[in-house]
């Protein structure tokens, strides 16, 4: 088996997780935000061994920009040799746009 990919998070992805937790906390269900965060991180950790397991983001059709669907979230990441960068963690119904 090859070398594991190094996983990093963009500031935007960290903010997405923080916003999600704040939302559920504001709804009086902080345990839901904690549970979702734990599950999302577990999905992300699998990318260290299987970085190509996500599908190519359909809005862009770019090989290095992929996503994992964890309903109701899209975990969007970029990959290159031995690196995975988590870019965004959005609700599934949101479409991506180029900045």
Short mmCIF file of C-alpha atoms in Angstrom, two decimals, residues 5 9 18 20 26 37 58-60 74 82 85 88 98:
data_model
loop_
_atom_site.label_atom_id
_atom_site.label_comp_id
_atom_site.label_asym_id
_atom_site.label_seq_id
_atom_site.Cartn_x
_atom_site.Cartn_y
_atom_site.Cartn_z
CA UNK A 5 -2.28 11.31 2.02
CA UNK A 9 -8.55 21.91 6.30
CA UNK A 18 -18.09 25.92 13.40
CA UNK A 20 -22.93 24.06 11.74
CA UNK A 26 -28.71 27.75 18.85
CA UNK A 37 -18.90 16.91 13.34
CA UNK A 58 -20.42 17.80 -11.00
CA UNK A 59 -20.54 21.60 -11.24
CA UNK A 60 -16.89 21.79 -12.33
CA UNK A 74 -21.17 17.81 0.74
CA UNK A 82 -0.24 12.63 -1.11
CA UNK A 85 -7.29 19.72 1.32
CA UNK A 88 -15.93 23.32 2.12
CA UNK A 98 -16.41 29.80 -8.65
#
